[in-house]
């Protein structure tokens, strides 16, 4: 099951104890919107070769991913946020982040549909 590896089920099940499933869906929808903004900002940082902008958008997305219980997205951001690697490497990190982010969103949707 892909869900287990992507999601912090302890956190999400804790949310479910106090929040309606509809609120969790809204939380995911908000995360999807915000993560797209962060990914756009990360792309902008790469284009401008701006380390401060890179760290800022990675940091914000990391917090959002943690709040949404998206473990692998959070872990990837922890690994790359303060990266001092070449911009071509950072671009590869951004592409990998985009992929793991979509997988995590899909896993969350799958989990929601099973509730």
mmCIF file of C-alpha atoms in Angstrom:
data_model
loop_
_atom_site.group_PDB
_atom_site.id
_atom_site.type_symbol
_atom_site.label_atom_id
_atom_site.label_comp_id
_atom_site.label_asym_id
_atom_site.label_seq_id
_atom_site.Cartn_x
_atom_site.Cartn_y
_atom_site.Cartn_z
ATOM 1 C CA UNK A 1 0.000 0.000 0.000
ATOM 2 C CA UNK A 2 1.541 3.270 -1.171
ATOM 3 C CA UNK A 3 -0.319 5.284 1.493
ATOM 4 C CA UNK A 4 1.741 4.023 4.413
ATOM 5 C CA UNK A 5 5.082 5.169 3.028
ATOM 6 C CA UNK A 6 3.862 8.654 2.137
ATOM 7 C CA UNK A 7 1.628 9.576 5.049
ATOM 8 C CA UNK A 8 2.037 10.192 8.750
ATOM 9 C CA UNK A 9 -1.038 8.147 9.616
ATOM 10 C CA UNK A 10 -0.670 8.815 13.337
ATOM 11 C CA UNK A 11 -1.041 12.540 12.701
ATOM 12 C CA UNK A 12 -3.799 12.179 10.104
ATOM 13 C CA UNK A 13 -5.811 9.712 12.194
ATOM 14 C CA UNK A 14 -5.447 12.148 15.091
ATOM 15 C CA UNK A 15 -6.935 14.854 12.899
ATOM 16 C CA UNK A 16 -9.786 12.502 12.009
ATOM 17 C CA UNK A 17 -10.601 12.034 15.702
ATOM 18 C CA UNK A 18 -11.393 15.750 16.069
ATOM 19 C CA UNK A 19 -12.164 16.912 12.532
ATOM 20 C CA UNK A 20 -14.795 15.929 10.013
ATOM 21 C CA UNK A 21 -13.613 14.082 6.892
ATOM 22 C CA UNK A 22 -14.750 17.110 4.882
ATOM 23 C CA UNK A 23 -12.315 19.296 6.803
ATOM 24 C CA UNK A 24 -9.497 16.872 5.965
ATOM 25 C CA UNK A 25 -10.489 17.099 2.288
ATOM 26 C CA UNK A 26 -10.381 20.892 2.529
ATOM 27 C CA UNK A 27 -6.974 20.654 4.216
ATOM 28 C CA UNK A 28 -5.686 18.526 1.349
ATOM 29 C CA UNK A 29 -7.189 20.882 -1.240
ATOM 30 C CA UNK A 30 -5.477 23.836 0.428
ATOM 31 C CA UNK A 31 -2.180 21.943 0.556
ATOM 32 C CA UNK A 32 -2.453 21.147 -3.169
ATOM 33 C CA UNK A 33 -2.963 24.842 -3.977
ATOM 34 C CA UNK A 34 -0.168 26.005 -1.681
ATOM 35 C CA UNK A 35 2.298 23.365 -2.819
ATOM 36 C CA UNK A 36 1.859 24.523 -6.413
ATOM 37 C CA UNK A 37 2.764 28.055 -5.330
ATOM 38 C CA UNK A 38 5.817 26.774 -3.449
ATOM 39 C CA UNK A 39 6.929 24.665 -6.419
ATOM 40 C CA UNK A 40 6.560 27.698 -8.678
ATOM 41 C CA UNK A 41 8.685 29.680 -6.213
ATOM 42 C CA UNK A 42 11.304 26.924 -6.188
ATOM 43 C CA UNK A 43 11.395 27.045 -10.004
ATOM 44 C CA UNK A 44 11.768 30.820 -9.823
ATOM 45 C CA UNK A 45 14.676 30.424 -7.393
ATOM 46 C CA UNK A 46 16.370 28.058 -9.850
ATOM 47 C CA UNK A 47 15.826 30.462 -12.754
ATOM 48 C CA UNK A 48 17.232 33.358 -10.727
ATOM 49 C CA UNK A 49 19.904 31.206 -9.026
ATOM 50 C CA UNK A 50 18.711 32.723 -5.750
ATOM 51 C CA UNK A 51 19.715 30.638 -2.722
ATOM 52 C CA UNK A 52 17.640 32.738 -0.310
ATOM 53 C CA UNK A 53 14.500 32.281 -2.417
ATOM 54 C CA UNK A 54 15.223 28.537 -2.743
ATOM 55 C CA UNK A 55 15.485 28.133 1.020
ATOM 56 C CA UNK A 56 12.427 30.300 1.674
ATOM 57 C CA UNK A 57 10.107 28.289 -0.587
ATOM 58 C CA UNK A 58 11.540 24.931 0.499
ATOM 59 C CA UNK A 59 11.094 25.939 4.132
ATOM 60 C CA UNK A 60 7.473 27.023 3.671
ATOM 61 C CA UNK A 61 6.603 23.889 1.727
ATOM 62 C CA UNK A 62 8.328 21.760 4.363
ATOM 63 C CA UNK A 63 6.050 23.205 7.056
ATOM 64 C CA UNK A 64 2.952 22.658 4.943
ATOM 65 C CA UNK A 65 3.940 19.077 4.169
ATOM 66 C CA UNK A 66 4.548 18.373 7.862
ATOM 67 C CA UNK A 67 1.151 19.832 8.810
ATOM 68 C CA UNK A 68 -0.566 17.743 6.145
ATOM 69 C CA UNK A 69 1.232 14.588 7.279
ATOM 70 C CA UNK A 70 3.126 14.077 4.026
ATOM 71 C CA UNK A 71 6.225 12.288 5.310
ATOM 72 C CA UNK A 72 8.249 11.761 2.162
ATOM 73 C CA UNK A 73 7.642 15.297 0.899
ATOM 74 C CA UNK A 74 8.777 16.633 4.268
ATOM 75 C CA UNK A 75 11.855 14.364 4.270
ATOM 76 C CA UNK A 76 12.814 15.435 0.738
ATOM 77 C CA UNK A 77 12.529 19.105 1.712
ATOM 78 C CA UNK A 78 14.634 18.575 4.830
ATOM 79 C CA UNK A 79 17.294 17.047 2.588
ATOM 80 C CA UNK A 80 17.322 19.830 -0.015
ATOM 81 C CA UNK A 81 16.314 23.035 1.792
ATOM 82 C CA UNK A 82 19.846 24.112 2.667
ATOM 83 C CA UNK A 83 21.505 22.475 -0.302
ATOM 84 C CA UNK A 84 24.564 24.303 -1.591
ATOM 85 C CA UNK A 85 24.776 22.118 -4.688
ATOM 86 C CA UNK A 86 24.951 23.404 -8.241
ATOM 87 C CA UNK A 87 21.701 24.733 -9.687
ATOM 88 C CA UNK A 88 21.536 21.894 -12.205
ATOM 89 C CA UNK A 89 21.455 19.471 -9.256
ATOM 90 C CA UNK A 90 18.846 21.583 -7.485
ATOM 91 C CA UNK A 91 16.723 21.416 -10.623
ATOM 92 C CA UNK A 92 16.859 17.606 -10.404
ATOM 93 C CA UNK A 93 15.871 17.850 -6.732
ATOM 94 C CA UNK A 94 12.920 20.060 -7.699
ATOM 95 C CA UNK A 95 11.774 17.507 -10.286
ATOM 96 C CA UNK A 96 12.044 14.696 -7.736
ATOM 97 C CA UNK A 97 10.163 16.844 -5.221
ATOM 98 C CA UNK A 98 7.382 17.415 -7.744
ATOM 99 C CA UNK A 99 7.064 13.659 -8.260
ATOM 100 C CA UNK A 100 7.058 12.714 -4.572
ATOM 101 C CA UNK A 101 4.616 15.539 -3.867
ATOM 102 C CA UNK A 102 2.144 14.207 -6.441
ATOM 103 C CA UNK A 103 2.552 10.664 -5.110
ATOM 104 C CA UNK A 104 1.847 11.899 -1.578
ATOM 105 C CA UNK A 105 -1.227 13.845 -2.705
ATOM 106 C CA UNK A 106 -2.499 10.736 -4.497
ATOM 107 C CA UNK A 107 -1.842 8.649 -1.384
ATOM 108 C CA UNK A 108 -3.764 11.120 0.777
ATOM 109 C CA UNK A 109 -6.682 11.042 -1.693
ATOM 110 C CA UNK A 110 -6.594 7.235 -1.610
ATOM 111 C CA UNK A 111 -6.641 7.301 2.198
ATOM 112 C CA UNK A 112 -9.544 9.770 2.224
ATOM 113 C CA UNK A 113 -11.572 7.602 -0.157
ATOM 114 C CA UNK A 114 -11.195 4.681 2.264
ATOM 115 C CA UNK A 115 -12.644 6.605 5.214
#
